[in-house]
JSON list of C-alpha atoms in Angstrom, two decimals:
[
{"chain": "A", "resi": 1119, "resn": "MET", "atom": "CA", "xyz": [91.66, -56.12, -137.05]},
{"chain": "A", "resi": 1120, "resn": "GLU", "atom": "CA", "xyz": [95.36, -56.52, -136.01]},
{"chain": "A", "resi": 1121, "resn": "LEU", "atom": "CA", "xyz": [98.36, -57.71, -137.54]},
{"chain": "A", "resi": 1122, "resn": "THR", "atom": "CA", "xyz": [101.74, -58.28, -136.21]},
{"chain": "A", "resi": 1123, "resn": "SER", "atom": "CA", "xyz": [104.67, -56.34, -137.72]},
{"chain": "A", "resi": 1124, "resn": "ARG", "atom": "CA", "xyz": [105.41, -59.40, -139.67]},
{"chain": "A", "resi": 1125, "resn": "GLN", "atom": "CA", "xyz": [101.96, -59.28, -141.12]},
{"chain": "A", "resi": 1126, "resn": "VAL", "atom": "CA", "xyz": [102.52, -55.86, -142.00]},
{"chain": "A", "resi": 1127, "resn": "ARG", "atom": "CA", "xyz": [106.12, -56.57, -143.56]},
{"chain": "A", "resi": 1128, "resn": "LYS", "atom": "CA", "xyz": [104.46, -59.07, -145.83]},
{"chain": "A", "resi": 1129, "resn": "LYS", "atom": "CA", "xyz": [101.53, -57.25, -147.03]},
{"chain": "A", "resi": 1130, "resn": "PHE", "atom": "CA", "xyz": [103.63, -54.14, -147.68]},
{"chain": "A", "resi": 1131, "resn": "LYS", "atom": "CA", "xyz": [106.04, -56.35, -150.08]},
{"chain": "A", "resi": 1132, "resn": "LYS", "atom": "CA", "xyz": [103.55, -58.29, -151.43]},
{"chain": "A", "resi": 1133, "resn": "MET", "atom": "CA", "xyz": [102.08, -55.02, -152.69]},
{"chain": "A", "resi": 1134, "resn": "TRP", "atom": "CA", "xyz": [105.71, -53.38, -153.74]},
{"chain": "A", "resi": 1135, "resn": "PRO", "atom": "CA", "xyz": [107.93, -56.35, -154.39]},
{"chain": "A", "resi": 1136, "resn": "ASP", "atom": "CA", "xyz": [111.10, -53.88, -154.65]},
{"chain": "A", "resi": 1137, "resn": "LEU", "atom": "CA", "xyz": [110.51, -52.11, -151.31]},
{"chain": "A", "resi": 1138, "resn": "GLU", "atom": "CA", "xyz": [113.81, -52.02, -150.03]},
{"chain": "A", "resi": 1139, "resn": "TYR", "atom": "CA", "xyz": [112.80, -50.49, -145.98]},
{"chain": "A", "resi": 1140, "resn": "ILE", "atom": "CA", "xyz": [110.11, -51.00, -143.71]},
{"chain": "A", "resi": 1141, "resn": "TRP", "atom": "CA", "xyz": [111.25, -49.59, -140.23]},
{"chain": "A", "resi": 1142, "resn": "LEU", "atom": "CA", "xyz": [108.66, -50.63, -137.80]},
{"chain": "A", "resi": 1143, "resn": "PHE", "atom": "CA", "xyz": [110.29, -49.10, -134.48]},
{"chain": "A", "resi": 1144, "resn": "ASP", "atom": "CA", "xyz": [109.20, -51.44, -131.25]},
{"chain": "A", "resi": 1145, "resn": "ARG", "atom": "CA", "xyz": [105.78, -52.14, -132.63]},
{"chain": "A", "resi": 1146, "resn": "LYS", "atom": "CA", "xyz": [104.66, -56.14, -132.46]},
{"chain": "A", "resi": 1147, "resn": "ILE", "atom": "CA", "xyz": [100.69, -55.45, -133.24]},
{"chain": "A", "resi": 1148, "resn": "TRP", "atom": "CA", "xyz": [99.23, -52.83, -135.36]},
{"chain": "A", "resi": 1149, "resn": "LEU", "atom": "CA", "xyz": [95.76, -51.88, -134.99]},
{"chain": "A", "resi": 1150, "resn": "CYS", "atom": "CA", "xyz": [93.73, -51.60, -138.58]},
{"chain": "A", "resi": 1151, "resn": "LEU", "atom": "CA", "xyz": [90.99, -49.01, -138.63]},
{"chain": "A", "resi": 1152, "resn": "PRO", "atom": "CA", "xyz": [87.95, -49.38, -141.21]},
{"chain": "A", "resi": 1153, "resn": "LEU", "atom": "CA", "xyz": [87.95, -47.32, -144.32]},
{"chain": "A", "resi": 1154, "resn": "GLU", "atom": "CA", "xyz": [85.38, -44.81, -142.87]},
{"chain": "A", "resi": 1155, "resn": "GLU", "atom": "CA", "xyz": [87.09, -44.24, -140.24]},
{"chain": "A", "resi": 1156, "resn": "LEU", "atom": "CA", "xyz": [90.07, -43.27, -142.09]},
{"chain": "A", "resi": 1157, "resn": "LYS", "atom": "CA", "xyz": [88.05, -41.01, -143.63]},
{"chain": "A", "resi": 1158, "resn": "LYS", "atom": "CA", "xyz": [86.68, -38.99, -141.32]},
{"chain": "A", "resi": 1159, "resn": "ALA", "atom": "CA", "xyz": [90.39, -38.54, -139.68]},
{"chain": "A", "resi": 1160, "resn": "LEU", "atom": "CA", "xyz": [91.25, -37.00, -142.84]},
{"chain": "A", "resi": 1161, "resn": "ALA", "atom": "CA", "xyz": [88.26, -34.89, -143.06]},
{"chain": "A", "resi": 1162, "resn": "ALA", "atom": "CA", "xyz": [88.31, -33.45, -139.34]},
{"chain": "A", "resi": 1163, "resn": "SER", "atom": "CA", "xyz": [91.97, -33.00, -140.06]},
{"chain": "A", "resi": 1164, "resn": "LYS", "atom": "CA", "xyz": [93.75, -29.57, -140.23]},
{"chain": "A", "resi": 1165, "resn": "ILE", "atom": "CA", "xyz": [96.81, -30.38, -141.89]},
{"chain": "A", "resi": 1166, "resn": "PRO", "atom": "CA", "xyz": [95.28, -30.14, -144.98]},
{"chain": "A", "resi": 1167, "resn": "LYS", "atom": "CA", "xyz": [94.26, -26.50, -144.85]},
{"chain": "A", "resi": 1168, "resn": "MET", "atom": "CA", "xyz": [97.44, -25.82, -144.05]},
{"chain": "A", "resi": 1169, "resn": "GLN", "atom": "CA", "xyz": [99.38, -23.76, -146.70]},
{"chain": "A", "resi": 1170, "resn": "TRP", "atom": "CA", "xyz": [102.14, -25.70, -148.67]},
{"chain": "A", "resi": 1171, "resn": "ILE", "atom": "CA", "xyz": [105.83, -23.60, -148.89]},
{"chain": "A", "resi": 1172, "resn": "ASP", "atom": "CA", "xyz": [108.20, -25.36, -150.84]},
{"chain": "A", "resi": 1173, "resn": "GLU", "atom": "CA", "xyz": [111.37, -26.86, -148.95]},
{"chain": "A", "resi": 1174, "resn": "PHE", "atom": "CA", "xyz": [109.74, -25.61, -145.39]},
{"chain": "A", "resi": 1175, "resn": "ASN", "atom": "CA", "xyz": [106.39, -27.41, -145.40]},
{"chain": "A", "resi": 1176, "resn": "ASP", "atom": "CA", "xyz": [105.61, -29.77, -147.91]},
{"chain": "A", "resi": 1177, "resn": "CYS", "atom": "CA", "xyz": [105.09, -33.09, -148.73]},
{"chain": "A", "resi": 1178, "resn": "ASP", "atom": "CA", "xyz": [107.08, -34.40, -145.85]},
{"chain": "A", "resi": 1179, "resn": "ASP", "atom": "CA", "xyz": [106.11, -32.55, -143.80]},
{"chain": "A", "resi": 1180, "resn": "PHE", "atom": "CA", "xyz": [102.15, -32.89, -144.56]},
{"chain": "A", "resi": 1181, "resn": "ALA", "atom": "CA", "xyz": [102.77, -36.38, -144.15]},
{"chain": "A", "resi": 1182, "resn": "LEU", "atom": "CA", "xyz": [104.65, -36.66, -140.97]},
{"chain": "A", "resi": 1183, "resn": "GLN", "atom": "CA", "xyz": [102.31, -34.11, -139.27]},
{"chain": "A", "resi": 1184, "resn": "PHE", "atom": "CA", "xyz": [98.95, -36.11, -140.10]},
{"chain": "A", "resi": 1185, "resn": "LEU", "atom": "CA", "xyz": [100.70, -39.55, -138.52]},
{"chain": "A", "resi": 1186, "resn": "ALA", "atom": "CA", "xyz": [101.29, -37.39, -135.59]},
{"chain": "A", "resi": 1187, "resn": "GLU", "atom": "CA", "xyz": [98.01, -35.92, -135.34]},
{"chain": "A", "resi": 1188, "resn": "THR", "atom": "CA", "xyz": [96.21, -39.15, -135.72]},
{"chain": "A", "resi": 1189, "resn": "ARG", "atom": "CA", "xyz": [98.38, -40.67, -133.00]},
{"chain": "A", "resi": 1190, "resn": "ARG", "atom": "CA", "xyz": [97.98, -37.89, -130.33]},
{"chain": "A", "resi": 1191, "resn": "LYS", "atom": "CA", "xyz": [93.82, -38.02, -130.99]},
{"chain": "A", "resi": 1192, "resn": "GLN", "atom": "CA", "xyz": [94.70, -41.51, -130.13]},
{"chain": "A", "resi": 1193, "resn": "TYR", "atom": "CA", "xyz": [96.15, -40.94, -127.31]},
{"chain": "A", "resi": 1194, "resn": "PHE", "atom": "CA", "xyz": [93.63, -38.48, -125.94]},
{"chain": "A", "resi": 1195, "resn": "ALA", "atom": "CA", "xyz": [91.20, -40.77, -126.38]},
{"chain": "A", "resi": 1196, "resn": "TYR", "atom": "CA", "xyz": [93.16, -43.29, -124.49]},
{"chain": "A", "resi": 1197, "resn": "LYS", "atom": "CA", "xyz": [93.45, -40.52, -121.86]},
{"chain": "A", "resi": 1198, "resn": "ALA", "atom": "CA", "xyz": [89.83, -40.05, -121.82]},
{"chain": "A", "resi": 1199, "resn": "GLY", "atom": "CA", "xyz": [88.62, -43.52, -121.60]},
{"chain": "A", "resi": 1200, "resn": "THR", "atom": "CA", "xyz": [86.80, -43.44, -124.96]},
{"chain": "A", "resi": 1201, "resn": "ILE", "atom": "CA", "xyz": [89.80, -46.50, -125.99]},
{"chain": "A", "resi": 1202, "resn": "ALA", "atom": "CA", "xyz": [89.92, -49.53, -123.62]},
{"chain": "A", "resi": 1203, "resn": "ARG", "atom": "CA", "xyz": [93.09, -49.27, -121.17]},
{"chain": "A", "resi": 1204, "resn": "ASP", "atom": "CA", "xyz": [94.11, -52.96, -122.54]},
{"chain": "A", "resi": 1205, "resn": "SER", "atom": "CA", "xyz": [93.77, -51.74, -126.07]},
{"chain": "A", "resi": 1206, "resn": "ARG", "atom": "CA", "xyz": [96.61, -49.46, -126.38]},
{"chain": "A", "resi": 1207, "resn": "ILE", "atom": "CA", "xyz": [97.63, -50.62, -130.22]},
{"chain": "A", "resi": 1208, "resn": "PRO", "atom": "CA", "xyz": [98.93, -48.36, -132.35]},
{"chain": "A", "resi": 1209, "resn": "ILE", "atom": "CA", "xyz": [97.24, -47.74, -135.63]},
{"chain": "A", "resi": 1210, "resn": "ALA", "atom": "CA", "xyz": [98.16, -49.50, -138.74]},
{"chain": "A", "resi": 1211, "resn": "MET", "atom": "CA", "xyz": [99.54, -46.23, -140.32]},
{"chain": "A", "resi": 1212, "resn": "PHE", "atom": "CA", "xyz": [102.60, -44.79, -141.52]},
{"chain": "A", "resi": 1213, "resn": "LEU", "atom": "CA", "xyz": [105.17, -42.84, -143.23]},
{"chain": "A", "resi": 1214, "resn": "GLY", "atom": "CA", "xyz": [105.60, -43.86, -146.84]},
{"chain": "A", "resi": 1215, "resn": "PHE", "atom": "CA", "xyz": [108.35, -42.27, -149.47]},
{"chain": "A", "resi": 1216, "resn": "GLY", "atom": "CA", "xyz": [107.80, -42.91, -153.48]},
{"chain": "A", "resi": 1217, "resn": "ASN", "atom": "CA", "xyz": [108.36, -42.16, -156.86]},
{"chain": "A", "resi": 1218, "resn": "LYS", "atom": "CA", "xyz": [105.19, -42.79, -158.40]},
{"chain": "A", "resi": 1219, "resn": "PHE", "atom": "CA", "xyz": [101.96, -41.89, -157.03]},
{"chain": "A", "resi": 1220, "resn": "ARG", "atom": "CA", "xyz": [98.19, -42.00, -159.15]},
{"chain": "A", "resi": 1221, "resn": "GLY", "atom": "CA", "xyz": [100.38, -42.76, -162.15]},
{"chain": "A", "resi": 1222, "resn": "ILE", "atom": "CA", "xyz": [102.54, -39.99, -162.33]},
{"chain": "A", "resi": 1223, "resn": "ASN", "atom": "CA", "xyz": [106.14, -40.42, -161.79]},
{"chain": "A", "resi": 1224, "resn": "ILE", "atom": "CA", "xyz": [107.29, -38.06, -158.71]},
{"chain": "A", "resi": 1225, "resn": "LEU", "atom": "CA", "xyz": [109.16, -37.97, -155.97]},
{"chain": "A", "resi": 1226, "resn": "HIS", "atom": "CA", "xyz": [106.72, -37.65, -152.66]},
{"chain": "A", "resi": 1227, "resn": "MET", "atom": "CA", "xyz": [105.54, -38.60, -149.09]},
{"chain": "A", "resi": 1228, "resn": "LEU", "atom": "CA", "xyz": [102.41, -39.69, -148.12]},
{"chain": "A", "resi": 1229, "resn": "ASN", "atom": "CA", "xyz": [100.94, -41.78, -145.11]},
{"chain": "A", "resi": 1230, "resn": "PRO", "atom": "CA", "xyz": [100.36, -45.98, -146.40]},
{"chain": "A", "resi": 1231, "resn": "ALA", "atom": "CA", "xyz": [97.57, -47.46, -143.76]},
{"chain": "A", "resi": 1232, "resn": "ILE", "atom": "CA", "xyz": [95.93, -50.76, -143.60]},
{"chain": "A", "resi": 1233, "resn": "ALA", "atom": "CA", "xyz": [91.92, -50.91, -143.12]},
{"chain": "A", "resi": 1234, "resn": "ASP", "atom": "CA", "xyz": [90.38, -53.22, -141.23]},
{"chain": "A", "resi": 1235, "resn": "ASP", "atom": "CA", "xyz": [89.79, -54.72, -144.97]},
{"chain": "A", "resi": 1236, "resn": "GLY", "atom": "CA", "xyz": [93.27, -56.05, -145.03]},
{"chain": "A", "resi": 1237, "resn": "GLU", "atom": "CA", "xyz": [93.55, -53.08, -148.17]},
{"chain": "A", "resi": 1238, "resn": "ILE", "atom": "CA", "xyz": [96.08, -51.09, -148.29]},
{"chain": "A", "resi": 1239, "resn": "TYR", "atom": "CA", "xyz": [95.17, -47.12, -148.76]},
{"chain": "A", "resi": 1240, "resn": "LEU", "atom": "CA", "xyz": [97.42, -44.24, -149.46]},
{"chain": "A", "resi": 1241, "resn": "ILE", "atom": "CA", "xyz": [96.53, -41.22, -147.35]},
{"chain": "A", "resi": 1242, "resn": "ASP", "atom": "CA", "xyz": [97.74, -37.94, -148.97]},
{"chain": "A", "resi": 1243, "resn": "SER", "atom": "CA", "xyz": [96.60, -34.93, -146.68]},
{"chain": "A", "resi": 1244, "resn": "THR", "atom": "CA", "xyz": [99.00, -32.42, -149.18]},
{"chain": "A", "resi": 1245, "resn": "PRO", "atom": "CA", "xyz": [96.19, -29.33, -149.69]},
{"chain": "A", "resi": 1246, "resn": "SER", "atom": "CA", "xyz": [96.50, -30.31, -153.28]},
{"chain": "A", "resi": 1247, "resn": "ALA", "atom": "CA", "xyz": [95.30, -33.99, -152.85]},
{"chain": "A", "resi": 1248, "resn": "ASN", "atom": "CA", "xyz": [93.81, -34.34, -149.48]},
{"chain": "A", "resi": 1249, "resn": "ARG", "atom": "CA", "xyz": [92.20, -37.75, -150.29]},
{"chain": "A", "resi": 1250, "resn": "ILE", "atom": "CA", "xyz": [92.82, -41.58, -149.62]},
{"chain": "A", "resi": 1251, "resn": "TRP", "atom": "CA", "xyz": [92.61, -43.90, -152.50]},
{"chain": "A", "resi": 1252, "resn": "LYS", "atom": "CA", "xyz": [93.31, -47.74, -152.75]},
{"chain": "A", "resi": 1253, "resn": "ALA", "atom": "CA", "xyz": [96.98, -48.72, -153.28]},
{"chain": "A", "resi": 1254, "resn": "ASP", "atom": "CA", "xyz": [98.15, -51.04, -156.49]},
{"chain": "A", "resi": 1255, "resn": "ASN", "atom": "CA", "xyz": [101.51, -51.44, -157.48]},
{"chain": "A", "resi": 1256, "resn": "TYR", "atom": "CA", "xyz": [101.18, -49.98, -161.28]},
{"chain": "A", "resi": 1257, "resn": "ASN", "atom": "CA", "xyz": [100.18, -46.64, -160.51]},
{"chain": "A", "resi": 1258, "resn": "ASN", "atom": "CA", "xyz": [102.06, -46.27, -156.94]},
{"chain": "A", "resi": 1259, "resn": "ASN", "atom": "CA", "xyz": [105.50, -47.37, -156.29]},
{"chain": "A", "resi": 1260, "resn": "VAL", "atom": "CA", "xyz": [106.60, -46.52, -152.71]},
{"chain": "A", "resi": 1261, "resn": "LEU", "atom": "CA", "xyz": [110.35, -47.16, -151.87]},
{"chain": "A", "resi": 1262, "resn": "TYR", "atom": "CA", "xyz": [110.71, -46.95, -148.06]},
{"chain": "A", "resi": 1263, "resn": "ILE", "atom": "CA", "xyz": [107.87, -47.27, -145.19]},
{"chain": "A", "resi": 1264, "resn": "SER", "atom": "CA", "xyz": [108.47, -45.91, -141.57]},
{"chain": "A", "resi": 1265, "resn": "SER", "atom": "CA", "xyz": [106.53, -46.11, -138.38]},
{"chain": "A", "resi": 1266, "resn": "VAL", "atom": "CA", "xyz": [107.77, -42.60, -137.48]}
]
């Protein structure tokens, strides 16, 4: 499934009406992967195996590195020819900063992704979490979303 940037924004704003910042740089179309593919990406990732180091390698670093890792794998798949040359569409995965996740009030950064079922999932690649869950606006509050 593919979504336009406008559809992505609308989906995030519907989930979190108070979401103020959605930065989608230079993209018009986003590719929504199946949830199973997102789960496989997290399971195969080396990022959750890295050590948490306060203020040096913490939640924002894990989110940034997981996003970069998935984009890097997509790039190399493209170069190897396993992704069609005419389907160079970025994955609908982003950086997200918020103040409540899984019902706990905490400042945290992770990776919101929109899957091909149209649902928003939150991917937390930190060593203590290393999980994906379906987003909701009661237990999760995202304040900022960025594509980079």
